[in-house]
Amino acid sequence: GFWKVFLIYGMSDENYSLLCSYKEQDGVNEKWVHIFSAGLIWFYWVLFSGLGGLIGGLITFNTAGIDFALTALFVVILIEQIKGAASKLPVIIGILSSVLWIAVVGPDQFLLPSLLSTVAVLIGCKGKISEPKEDA
């Protein structure tokens, strides 16, 4: 129904990251966890983007280099995902594919061929990658 559509279009990087690290608990309705998570993240995104747009013009100090914070966030998320993964094979395939395609087509054109070849290899290796283990 409505909530399924809301959850599909409400998915964001932040929400996905939270839900990947979420551990199920007894007595908690998972449907509402997902709904409130998506709703609150969407609300915060709209609110703080608006505030940032309004207040951002008032910042007078040099903000050069602050854009690295988002890259650092994704590196930390990647490291945590790698540490919790049952198999490191997807990470190795992704890194090798990226390095190969950077060498072949250069850093400006490598992303699409790297993603396509990584997905193709992962589909081919589907039986060799172990399923995540459930916590007891």
PDB file of C-alpha atoms in Angstrom:
ATOM      1  CA  GLY A   1       0.000   0.000   0.000  1.00  0.00           C
ATOM      2  CA  PHE A   2       0.991   3.580   0.670  1.00  0.00           C
ATOM      3  CA  TRP A   3       3.827   2.732   3.056  1.00  0.00           C
ATOM      4  CA  LYS A   4       5.561   0.533   0.495  1.00  0.00           C
ATOM      5  CA  VAL A   5       5.599   3.396  -2.016  1.00  0.00           C
ATOM      6  CA  PHE A   6       6.755   5.819   0.691  1.00  0.00           C
ATOM      7  CA  LEU A   7       9.587   3.497   1.725  1.00  0.00           C
ATOM      8  CA  ILE A   8      10.721   2.969  -1.866  1.00  0.00           C
ATOM      9  CA  TYR A   9      10.875   6.679  -2.657  1.00  0.00           C
ATOM     10  CA  GLY A  10      12.037   7.624   0.837  1.00  0.00           C
ATOM     11  CA  MET A  11      15.164   5.476   0.663  1.00  0.00           C
ATOM     12  CA  SER A  12      18.399   7.432   0.927  1.00  0.00           C
ATOM     13  CA  ASP A  13      22.051   6.623   1.571  1.00  0.00           C
ATOM     14  CA  GLU A  14      21.649   7.572   5.203  1.00  0.00           C
ATOM     15  CA  ASN A  15      18.521   5.484   5.703  1.00  0.00           C
ATOM     16  CA  TYR A  16      20.082   2.477   3.966  1.00  0.00           C
ATOM     17  CA  SER A  17      23.158   2.740   6.183  1.00  0.00           C
ATOM     18  CA  LEU A  18      21.033   2.896   9.340  1.00  0.00           C
ATOM     19  CA  LEU A  19      18.874  -0.039   8.314  1.00  0.00           C
ATOM     20  CA  CYS A  20      21.938  -2.150   7.415  1.00  0.00           C
ATOM     21  CA  SER A  21      23.289  -1.703  10.925  1.00  0.00           C
ATOM     22  CA  TYR A  22      19.910  -2.133  12.661  1.00  0.00           C
ATOM     23  CA  LYS A  23      19.533  -5.264  14.795  1.00  0.00           C
ATOM     24  CA  GLU A  24      16.025  -6.706  15.147  1.00  0.00           C
ATOM     25  CA  GLN A  25      14.609  -6.680  18.662  1.00  0.00           C
ATOM     26  CA  ASP A  26      11.743  -8.571  20.274  1.00  0.00           C
ATOM     27  CA  GLY A  27       8.546  -6.577  20.677  1.00  0.00           C
ATOM     28  CA  VAL A  28       9.449  -4.026  18.001  1.00  0.00           C
ATOM     29  CA  ASN A  29       7.299  -3.711  14.900  1.00  0.00           C
ATOM     30  CA  GLU A  30       9.902  -3.616  12.107  1.00  0.00           C
ATOM     31  CA  LYS A  31       7.460  -1.982   9.680  1.00  0.00           C
ATOM     32  CA  TRP A  32       7.227   1.114  11.874  1.00  0.00           C
ATOM     33  CA  VAL A  33      10.982   1.211  12.446  1.00  0.00           C
ATOM     34  CA  HIS A  34      11.457   1.481   8.673  1.00  0.00           C
ATOM     35  CA  ILE A  35       8.652   4.016   8.252  1.00  0.00           C
ATOM     36  CA  PHE A  36       9.783   6.313  11.069  1.00  0.00           C
ATOM     37  CA  SER A  37      13.419   6.010  10.025  1.00  0.00           C
ATOM     38  CA  ALA A  38      12.631   7.047   6.435  1.00  0.00           C
ATOM     39  CA  GLY A  39      10.206   9.774   7.548  1.00  0.00           C
ATOM     40  CA  LEU A  40      12.544  11.337  10.089  1.00  0.00           C
ATOM     41  CA  ILE A  41      15.537  11.256   7.765  1.00  0.00           C
ATOM     42  CA  TRP A  42      13.483  12.870   5.000  1.00  0.00           C
ATOM     43  CA  PHE A  43      12.175  15.518   7.434  1.00  0.00           C
ATOM     44  CA  TYR A  44      15.668  16.271   8.770  1.00  0.00           C
ATOM     45  CA  TRP A  45      17.065  16.457   5.251  1.00  0.00           C
ATOM     46  CA  VAL A  46      14.459  19.017   4.167  1.00  0.00           C
ATOM     47  CA  LEU A  47      14.715  21.025   7.407  1.00  0.00           C
ATOM     48  CA  PHE A  48      18.490  21.200   7.622  1.00  0.00           C
ATOM     49  CA  SER A  49      18.982  21.742   3.887  1.00  0.00           C
ATOM     50  CA  GLY A  50      16.661  24.734   4.159  1.00  0.00           C
ATOM     51  CA  LEU A  51      18.464  26.022   7.242  1.00  0.00           C
ATOM     52  CA  GLY A  52      21.820  25.472   5.558  1.00  0.00           C
ATOM     53  CA  GLY A  53      20.664  27.450   2.548  1.00  0.00           C
ATOM     54  CA  LEU A  54      19.482  30.312   4.743  1.00  0.00           C
ATOM     55  CA  ILE A  55      22.362  30.343   7.217  1.00  0.00           C
ATOM     56  CA  GLY A  56      25.105  29.303   4.780  1.00  0.00           C
ATOM     57  CA  GLY A  57      25.293  32.778   3.309  1.00  0.00           C
ATOM     58  CA  LEU A  58      26.202  34.158   6.728  1.00  0.00           C
ATOM     59  CA  ILE A  59      29.369  32.045   7.069  1.00  0.00           C
ATOM     60  CA  THR A  60      32.374  34.295   6.640  1.00  0.00           C
ATOM     61  CA  PHE A  61      35.283  31.918   7.387  1.00  0.00           C
ATOM     62  CA  ASN A  62      37.089  29.833   4.765  1.00  0.00           C
ATOM     63  CA  THR A  63      35.340  26.460   4.363  1.00  0.00           C
ATOM     64  CA  ALA A  64      37.868  24.983   1.926  1.00  0.00           C
ATOM     65  CA  GLY A  65      38.494  21.316   2.678  1.00  0.00           C
ATOM     66  CA  ILE A  66      35.249  20.711   4.556  1.00  0.00           C
ATOM     67  CA  ASP A  67      33.896  18.821   1.552  1.00  0.00           C
ATOM     68  CA  PHE A  68      36.243  15.967   2.517  1.00  0.00           C
ATOM     69  CA  ALA A  69      33.931  15.162   5.464  1.00  0.00           C
ATOM     70  CA  LEU A  70      31.453  13.341   3.194  1.00  0.00           C
ATOM     71  CA  THR A  71      34.224  11.261   1.637  1.00  0.00           C
ATOM     72  CA  ALA A  72      35.483  10.387   5.123  1.00  0.00           C
ATOM     73  CA  LEU A  73      31.954   9.364   6.153  1.00  0.00           C
ATOM     74  CA  PHE A  74      31.677   6.952   3.221  1.00  0.00           C
ATOM     75  CA  VAL A  75      35.127   5.508   3.982  1.00  0.00           C
ATOM     76  CA  VAL A  76      34.081   4.831   7.587  1.00  0.00           C
ATOM     77  CA  ILE A  77      30.807   3.226   6.429  1.00  0.00           C
ATOM     78  CA  LEU A  78      32.746   1.064   3.945  1.00  0.00           C
ATOM     79  CA  ILE A  79      35.205  -0.069   6.624  1.00  0.00           C
ATOM     80  CA  GLU A  80      32.366  -1.008   8.988  1.00  0.00           C
ATOM     81  CA  GLN A  81      30.592  -2.947   6.217  1.00  0.00           C
ATOM     82  CA  ILE A  82      33.820  -4.801   5.380  1.00  0.00           C
ATOM     83  CA  LYS A  83      34.424  -5.704   9.033  1.00  0.00           C
ATOM     84  CA  GLY A  84      30.923  -7.123   9.375  1.00  0.00           C
ATOM     85  CA  ALA A  85      30.836  -8.954   6.045  1.00  0.00           C
ATOM     86  CA  ALA A  86      30.848 -12.739   5.962  1.00  0.00           C
ATOM     87  CA  SER A  87      32.918 -12.691   2.762  1.00  0.00           C
ATOM     88  CA  LYS A  88      35.531 -10.173   1.660  1.00  0.00           C
ATOM     89  CA  LEU A  89      35.321 -11.364  -1.962  1.00  0.00           C
ATOM     90  CA  PRO A  90      32.917  -8.595  -3.140  1.00  0.00           C
ATOM     91  CA  VAL A  91      35.243  -5.911  -1.784  1.00  0.00           C
ATOM     92  CA  ILE A  92      38.270  -7.463  -3.456  1.00  0.00           C
ATOM     93  CA  ILE A  93      36.398  -7.775  -6.771  1.00  0.00           C
ATOM     94  CA  GLY A  94      35.233  -4.149  -6.569  1.00  0.00           C
ATOM     95  CA  ILE A  95      38.719  -2.813  -5.801  1.00  0.00           C
ATOM     96  CA  LEU A  96      40.388  -4.874  -8.540  1.00  0.00           C
ATOM     97  CA  SER A  97      37.733  -3.856 -11.051  1.00  0.00           C
ATOM     98  CA  SER A  98      38.186  -0.173 -10.196  1.00  0.00           C
ATOM     99  CA  VAL A  99      41.975  -0.322 -10.474  1.00  0.00           C
ATOM    100  CA  LEU A 100      41.774  -2.228 -13.764  1.00  0.00           C
ATOM    101  CA  TRP A 101      39.339   0.202 -15.363  1.00  0.00           C
ATOM    102  CA  ILE A 102      41.243   3.256 -14.136  1.00  0.00           C
ATOM    103  CA  ALA A 103      44.319   1.825 -15.872  1.00  0.00           C
ATOM    104  CA  VAL A 104      42.367   1.040 -19.070  1.00  0.00           C
ATOM    105  CA  VAL A 105      40.166   4.128 -19.568  1.00  0.00           C
ATOM    106  CA  GLY A 106      41.482   6.625 -17.028  1.00  0.00           C
ATOM    107  CA  PRO A 107      40.021   8.186 -13.892  1.00  0.00           C
ATOM    108  CA  ASP A 108      37.386  10.249 -15.725  1.00  0.00           C
ATOM    109  CA  GLN A 109      35.664   7.305 -17.429  1.00  0.00           C
ATOM    110  CA  PHE A 110      36.192   4.292 -15.160  1.00  0.00           C
ATOM    111  CA  LEU A 111      33.056   4.334 -12.989  1.00  0.00           C
ATOM    112  CA  LEU A 112      30.436   2.812 -15.309  1.00  0.00           C
ATOM    113  CA  PRO A 113      32.615   0.011 -16.739  1.00  0.00           C
ATOM    114  CA  SER A 114      33.910  -0.749 -13.243  1.00  0.00           C
ATOM    115  CA  LEU A 115      30.397  -1.018 -11.805  1.00  0.00           C
ATOM    116  CA  LEU A 116      29.153  -3.138 -14.711  1.00  0.00           C
ATOM    117  CA  SER A 117      32.081  -5.557 -14.577  1.00  0.00           C
ATOM    118  CA  THR A 118      31.882  -5.787 -10.769  1.00  0.00           C
ATOM    119  CA  VAL A 119      28.178  -6.669 -10.915  1.00  0.00           C
ATOM    120  CA  ALA A 120      28.804  -9.205 -13.705  1.00  0.00           C
ATOM    121  CA  VAL A 121      31.595 -10.932 -11.755  1.00  0.00           C
ATOM    122  CA  LEU A 122      29.555 -10.922  -8.532  1.00  0.00           C
ATOM    123  CA  ILE A 123      26.618 -12.512 -10.340  1.00  0.00           C
ATOM    124  CA  GLY A 124      29.011 -15.144 -11.690  1.00  0.00           C
ATOM    125  CA  CYS A 125      30.433 -15.761  -8.191  1.00  0.00           C
ATOM    126  CA  LYS A 126      27.056 -15.853  -6.461  1.00  0.00           C
ATOM    127  CA  GLY A 127      27.489 -19.417  -5.205  1.00  0.00           C
ATOM    128  CA  LYS A 128      30.981 -18.731  -3.816  1.00  0.00           C
ATOM    129  CA  ILE A 129      29.956 -15.789  -1.632  1.00  0.00           C
ATOM    130  CA  SER A 130      28.654 -16.948   1.727  1.00  0.00           C
ATOM    131  CA  GLU A 131      25.442 -15.611   3.188  1.00  0.00           C
ATOM    132  CA  PRO A 132      25.701 -13.285   6.197  1.00  0.00           C
ATOM    133  CA  LYS A 133      25.548 -15.089   9.517  1.00  0.00           C
ATOM    134  CA  GLU A 134      22.597 -14.408  11.808  1.00  0.00           C
ATOM    135  CA  ASP A 135      23.480 -13.237  15.309  1.00  0.00           C
ATOM    136  CA  ALA A 136      22.102 -15.531  17.989  1.00  0.00           C
TER     137      ALA A 136
END
